[in-house]
Amino acid sequence: MTAPTIDTFKSLDLELQREFYSCFKEAMEELERCFSVLDQQYDQEVINEMFRAVHSVKGNSQMVFLDGIADVCHRLEDLVDQIRKGTCLYTPPQGEFMTFVFARLEQLIAEVMSTGSTSDIHVEVLLKAVTHVCDAPMSMRDRVIQTTLESLSGILTGSSGSSTQVLERLAQQVTPVEVESIPAPKDRFDALVFMALVAKQVRGQSIQQPGDQDKLLGLCFKLNELMAKPVADDQLRAAFYFQALGARFVSSPVFDIPLRCEPWEKAKALEQLTFASGFLRLSDQWCEAADIVEQSHERYDGLGPLGLTAEQINKGSMIIALIRYYQQCFHKAKKDQKTKIAVSKALGRINSEKGYRFSPEVVTLFNQMVHGDLLGGSW
């Protein structure tokens, strides 16, 4: 925002400035409400409300001559419009990203109102970040959001120096390239590449896509390594890609089986697992991956759908089940808490299931892994 633009804003009646700020805060609250609803279920009208809130802020910013803020909101509007038109699906990371951007915009508005100035670089950083996300391929968007938020680390401190560093990080950020098609018949067929493509398509049909899938797979590999690699990486990867596939072929899919559940829920869960593992059993190469999928709802105490207990359960099944449960707990806590608090709450839930739902050995190793990441600043 150049000096003449800010001077024009400052020349406005103080009551009008305060009214603009009040409307901005109301729009932020409306967006947070929309994100909260959409994190739970798809609702087209809520998406329309989300669009109207962003559009309103853009229009109000133009009206009071804060053109830099209007430019950022215009790109956010493009992002929301893609969701509104169905070009891409809403995912919780998108809500987290927009919440972050609006929090920073609020800081800039407050700074202009209190000091009468702000640096153009602050707006440039936000515009660059939103453009990164808005222009990312749809299937890669959540990954781009994660790397962009990592690049934005420190921006809420408000100093020009930190914004300069962030701008440099954003300039170095490379948008991952999306693989759009199945390899042609003339190419060597890579089963794992095909499985990854199938998993991408399955996730693309989902209303929610909590967490970054590559990071979750990385957690599976890391936990497998801490356990002295009881499962081959290729088998673990294949099971990870296909474990959610069965839900696409079963009405009323079951995403988790509580300890006390209705018989139909258990039957549906087993049906899902049979479908998913059946695809893997089409080739003898992936039999262990099929076993991992079939046992992915088993419990250490033997109260799972197949009744397997302790060492009878495939170690790969234990790994994927624990990582998936951690993902669910972390994402739920992250809505209201800071990242490290959300990690702590998710670990607390997992530790409460030690010896019941999960192997004590696996839980202990997972705690060590997560605590190590926290100390290293990975979260």
XYZ file of C-alpha atoms in Angstrom:
379
model
C 0.000 0.000 0.000
C 1.704 3.162 -1.171
C 1.885 6.275 0.955
C -0.702 8.267 -1.072
C -3.222 5.427 -0.647
C -2.677 5.283 3.123
C -2.812 9.070 3.355
C -6.188 8.957 1.609
C -7.403 6.338 4.072
C -6.147 8.385 7.036
C -7.933 11.460 5.709
C -11.272 9.663 6.031
C -13.530 10.330 8.988
C -12.393 8.356 12.040
C -15.860 6.873 12.447
C -15.707 5.532 8.875
C -12.294 3.968 9.555
C -13.658 2.279 12.661
C -16.738 1.079 10.782
C -14.498 -0.481 8.119
C -12.437 -2.243 10.782
C -15.592 -3.455 12.550
C -16.979 -4.867 9.275
C -13.638 -6.578 8.631
C -13.789 -8.270 12.054
C -17.361 -9.412 11.414
C -16.285 -10.915 8.081
C -13.437 -12.753 9.856
C -15.864 -14.223 12.365
C -18.205 -15.251 9.558
C -15.355 -16.975 7.729
C -14.270 -18.825 10.857
C -17.856 -20.029 11.296
C -17.928 -21.192 7.671
C -14.631 -23.060 8.049
C -15.883 -24.743 11.228
C -18.993 -26.029 9.426
C -17.158 -27.096 6.280
C -14.540 -28.964 8.305
C -17.375 -31.265 9.369
C -19.544 -31.514 6.254
C -20.048 -30.123 2.774
C -22.631 -27.323 2.537
C -23.033 -25.308 -0.659
C -24.820 -22.439 1.057
C -21.995 -22.108 3.591
C -19.538 -21.973 0.682
C -21.647 -19.175 -0.827
C -21.521 -17.328 2.502
C -17.753 -17.760 2.577
C -17.512 -16.196 -0.879
C -19.758 -13.280 0.092
C -17.630 -12.563 3.181
C -14.401 -12.367 1.162
C -16.102 -10.348 -1.592
C -17.445 -7.907 0.994
C -13.995 -7.296 2.486
C -12.545 -6.726 -0.983
C -15.246 -4.175 -1.817
C -14.958 -2.384 1.515
C -11.166 -2.175 1.154
C -11.496 -0.593 -2.262
C -14.055 1.852 -0.904
C -11.643 3.150 1.748
C -8.675 3.202 -0.660
C -6.739 0.300 0.873
C -5.963 -1.105 -2.552
C -3.215 -3.487 -1.373
C -5.600 -5.281 0.969
C -8.209 -5.345 -1.805
C -5.659 -7.025 -4.124
C -4.992 -9.789 -1.581
C -8.731 -10.301 -1.057
C -9.239 -10.439 -4.825
C -6.906 -13.459 -5.053
C -8.583 -15.039 -2.031
C -11.883 -14.476 -3.812
C -10.503 -16.395 -6.802
C -9.584 -19.247 -4.467
C -13.042 -19.364 -2.893
C -14.709 -19.032 -6.293
C -12.948 -22.218 -7.416
C -14.487 -23.988 -4.422
C -17.888 -22.414 -5.068
C -17.904 -23.548 -8.713
C -16.732 -27.043 -7.838
C -13.409 -26.677 -9.651
C -11.764 -27.860 -6.447
C -13.083 -29.235 -3.166
C -12.840 -27.369 0.122
C -10.328 -28.927 2.518
C -9.505 -27.882 6.103
C -5.980 -26.727 5.188
C -7.530 -24.133 2.876
C -9.563 -22.788 5.784
C -6.431 -22.727 7.958
C -4.552 -20.819 5.255
C -7.289 -18.200 4.771
C -7.582 -17.750 8.533
C -3.844 -17.028 8.684
C -4.018 -14.498 5.835
C -6.966 -12.658 7.373
C -5.221 -12.526 10.748
C -2.268 -10.802 9.097
C -4.543 -8.421 7.151
C -6.195 -7.459 10.425
C -2.751 -6.627 11.859
C -1.956 -4.411 8.872
C -5.259 -2.533 9.131
C -4.737 -1.967 12.852
C -1.194 -0.759 12.145
C -2.422 1.752 9.545
C -5.113 3.030 11.908
C -2.752 3.441 14.868
C 0.467 4.636 13.203
C -0.729 5.923 9.841
C 1.692 3.755 7.858
C 2.800 0.251 6.952
C 5.379 -1.218 4.595
C 4.379 -2.320 1.081
C 6.397 -5.504 1.590
C 3.847 -6.836 4.103
C 1.119 -6.805 1.472
C 3.520 -8.113 -1.187
C 4.245 -11.170 0.973
C 0.559 -11.987 1.408
C -0.213 -11.461 -2.273
C 2.645 -13.753 -3.249
C 1.516 -16.440 -0.786
C -2.126 -16.398 -1.902
C -1.056 -16.497 -5.548
C 1.129 -19.557 -4.819
C -1.877 -21.392 -3.384
C -4.451 -20.178 -5.901
C -2.311 -21.209 -8.889
C -1.346 -24.630 -7.496
C -2.742 -27.787 -9.178
C -5.892 -28.917 -7.369
C -4.542 -32.269 -6.219
C -1.353 -30.617 -4.898
C -2.990 -27.632 -3.226
C -2.894 -28.851 0.371
C 0.810 -29.659 0.026
C 1.456 -26.175 -1.387
C -0.494 -24.678 1.536
C 1.696 -26.560 3.997
C 4.960 -25.359 2.413
C 3.588 -21.825 2.043
C 2.573 -21.638 5.708
C 6.039 -22.890 6.624
C 7.502 -20.105 4.480
C 5.240 -17.578 6.204
C 6.591 -18.516 9.620
C 7.411 -15.324 11.504
C 5.233 -13.003 9.443
C 2.866 -12.278 12.335
C 5.700 -10.565 14.179
C 4.990 -7.572 11.979
C 8.553 -6.382 11.277
C 9.725 -5.472 7.785
C 12.833 -7.576 8.313
C 10.859 -10.749 8.930
C 8.643 -10.007 5.927
C 11.719 -9.625 3.723
C 12.966 -13.036 4.854
C 9.546 -14.561 4.210
C 9.449 -13.052 0.729
C 12.810 -14.636 -0.006
C 11.545 -18.022 1.183
C 8.434 -17.704 -0.974
C 10.575 -16.833 -4.003
C 12.504 -20.079 -3.500
C 9.353 -22.158 -3.049
C 8.718 -24.509 -5.942
C 5.200 -25.697 -6.706
C 5.213 -29.502 -7.098
C 4.271 -30.843 -10.502
C 1.094 -32.861 -10.732
C 1.079 -36.209 -12.526
C -2.126 -36.089 -14.519
C -2.289 -39.347 -16.423
C -1.722 -43.077 -16.157
C 1.514 -44.158 -17.881
C 0.951 -45.088 -21.522
C 0.974 -48.819 -22.356
C 4.348 -48.453 -24.088
C 5.919 -47.368 -20.775
C 6.967 -49.818 -18.092
C 4.003 -50.233 -15.758
C 4.849 -49.144 -12.223
C 2.287 -50.601 -9.831
C 3.057 -48.179 -7.007
C 2.763 -45.159 -9.306
C -0.623 -46.482 -10.410
C -1.689 -47.045 -6.793
C -0.672 -43.485 -5.921
C -2.776 -42.236 -8.818
C -5.774 -44.290 -7.637
C -5.325 -42.916 -4.097
C -5.223 -39.376 -5.495
C -8.468 -39.952 -7.377
C -10.126 -41.454 -4.292
C -9.104 -38.454 -2.167
C -10.346 -36.159 -4.921
C -13.843 -37.559 -4.408
C -13.758 -36.850 -0.682
C -15.347 -33.778 0.879
C -12.536 -33.559 3.419
C -8.845 -34.187 2.991
C -7.431 -33.749 6.490
C -3.701 -33.507 6.744
C -1.056 -33.894 4.028
C -1.031 -37.445 2.655
C 2.670 -37.475 1.845
C 3.488 -36.444 5.407
C 1.263 -39.205 6.790
C 2.987 -41.772 4.588
C 6.319 -40.390 5.790
C 5.205 -40.914 9.400
C 4.332 -44.530 8.544
C 7.798 -45.089 7.075
C 9.510 -43.454 10.036
C 7.586 -45.518 12.573
C 8.301 -48.668 10.549
C 12.011 -47.814 10.677
C 11.926 -47.300 14.457
C 10.327 -50.752 14.744
C 13.331 -52.223 12.843
C 11.360 -52.439 9.573
C 9.031 -55.412 10.144
C 7.289 -54.460 6.865
C 8.817 -53.834 3.437
C 8.379 -50.196 2.387
C 6.653 -51.144 -0.884
C 4.070 -53.285 0.953
C 3.431 -50.523 3.485
C 3.095 -47.941 0.714
C 0.652 -50.120 -1.264
C -1.489 -50.726 1.839
C -1.460 -47.008 2.679
C -2.649 -46.098 -0.827
C -5.404 -48.723 -0.965
C -6.667 -48.856 2.638
C -9.351 -46.211 1.960
C -10.348 -47.527 -1.466
C -13.039 -49.926 -0.258
C -15.167 -47.087 1.139
C -15.825 -45.922 -2.443
C -17.653 -49.179 -3.242
C -19.748 -49.506 -0.097
C -22.821 -47.518 0.871
C -22.635 -45.917 4.326
C -18.850 -46.306 4.613
C -17.373 -46.771 8.096
C -14.252 -44.752 8.840
C -13.694 -46.025 12.352
C -15.125 -48.851 14.461
C -15.902 -47.893 18.069
C -15.483 -50.515 20.765
C -19.233 -50.884 21.057
C -20.801 -50.691 17.620
C -23.851 -52.022 15.844
C -23.486 -55.314 13.914
C -24.183 -53.501 10.636
C -21.237 -51.157 11.249
C -18.884 -54.085 11.710
C -20.280 -55.774 8.601
C -19.844 -52.622 6.520
C -16.274 -52.189 7.749
C -15.389 -55.771 6.823
C -16.999 -55.276 3.419
C -14.837 -52.205 2.810
C -11.681 -54.072 3.816
C -12.557 -57.009 1.574
C -12.967 -54.722 -1.433
C -9.722 -52.837 -0.800
C -7.611 -55.940 -0.107
C -9.238 -57.774 -3.031
C -7.691 -55.348 -5.512
C -4.277 -56.013 -4.001
C -4.773 -59.790 -4.110
C -5.156 -59.649 -7.894
C -1.359 -59.963 -7.876
C 0.645 -62.267 -5.614
C 3.181 -59.450 -5.302
C 0.947 -57.506 -2.891
C -0.354 -60.217 -0.550
C 1.219 -58.697 2.553
C -0.226 -55.296 1.664
C -3.628 -56.987 1.370
C -3.180 -58.527 4.833
C -2.268 -55.098 6.222
C -5.450 -53.588 4.802
C -7.659 -56.455 6.026
C -6.334 -56.075 9.583
C -6.279 -52.277 9.702
C -9.265 -52.101 12.106
C -7.924 -54.745 14.509
C -7.255 -53.906 18.161
C -4.363 -55.022 20.347
C -6.841 -56.318 22.957
C -8.563 -58.594 20.427
C -11.848 -56.683 20.271
C -11.535 -55.739 16.593
C -13.805 -57.101 13.817
C -11.612 -60.162 13.070
C -10.765 -60.868 16.713
C -6.989 -60.883 16.150
C -4.937 -59.940 19.180
C -1.449 -58.632 20.008
C 1.241 -60.318 17.873
C -1.367 -61.897 15.584
C -1.902 -58.469 14.007
C 0.346 -57.508 11.107
C 2.816 -54.813 12.183
C 1.958 -52.780 9.092
C -1.686 -52.760 10.176
C -0.638 -51.467 13.591
C 1.399 -48.683 11.969
C -1.289 -47.484 9.564
C -4.044 -47.729 12.194
C -2.062 -45.637 14.692
C -1.036 -42.986 12.135
C -4.603 -42.702 10.857
C -5.931 -42.344 14.413
C -3.278 -39.712 15.173
C -4.309 -37.805 12.040
C -7.942 -37.738 13.167
C -7.126 -36.646 16.730
C -4.599 -34.015 15.649
C -6.881 -32.488 13.030
C -9.782 -32.284 15.487
C -7.627 -30.578 18.139
C -5.956 -28.265 15.595
C -9.245 -26.453 14.929
C -9.097 -24.758 18.324
C -5.471 -25.084 19.453
C -1.964 -24.187 18.393
C 0.014 -26.906 16.626
C 2.097 -28.104 19.584
C -0.961 -28.203 21.843
C -2.840 -30.179 19.180
C 0.083 -32.627 18.975
C 0.048 -33.017 22.759
C -3.703 -33.645 22.828
C -3.458 -36.211 20.011
C -0.653 -38.022 21.837
C -2.756 -38.029 24.986
C -5.585 -39.778 23.136
C -3.186 -42.369 21.725
C -1.536 -42.987 25.108
C -4.954 -43.590 26.652
C -5.398 -46.450 24.156
C -2.024 -48.045 24.990
C -2.530 -51.761 25.557
C -6.142 -51.549 24.438
C -6.415 -50.301 20.882
C -2.682 -50.109 20.165
C 0.441 -52.097 20.980
C 2.337 -50.613 23.964
C 5.608 -51.001 22.032
C 4.293 -49.114 18.985
C 2.802 -46.338 21.126
C 6.099 -45.886 22.997
C 8.079 -45.624 19.749
C 5.559 -43.211 18.262
C 5.855 -40.973 21.338
C 9.628 -40.931 20.932
C 9.294 -40.089 17.255
C 6.868 -37.213 17.779
C 8.763 -35.753 20.721
C 11.934 -35.863 18.635
C 10.192 -33.947 15.844
C 8.889 -31.379 18.285
C 12.353 -30.737 19.682
C 13.665 -30.452 16.144
C 11.012 -27.929 15.217
C 9.239 -30.119 12.635
C 5.769 -29.347 13.976
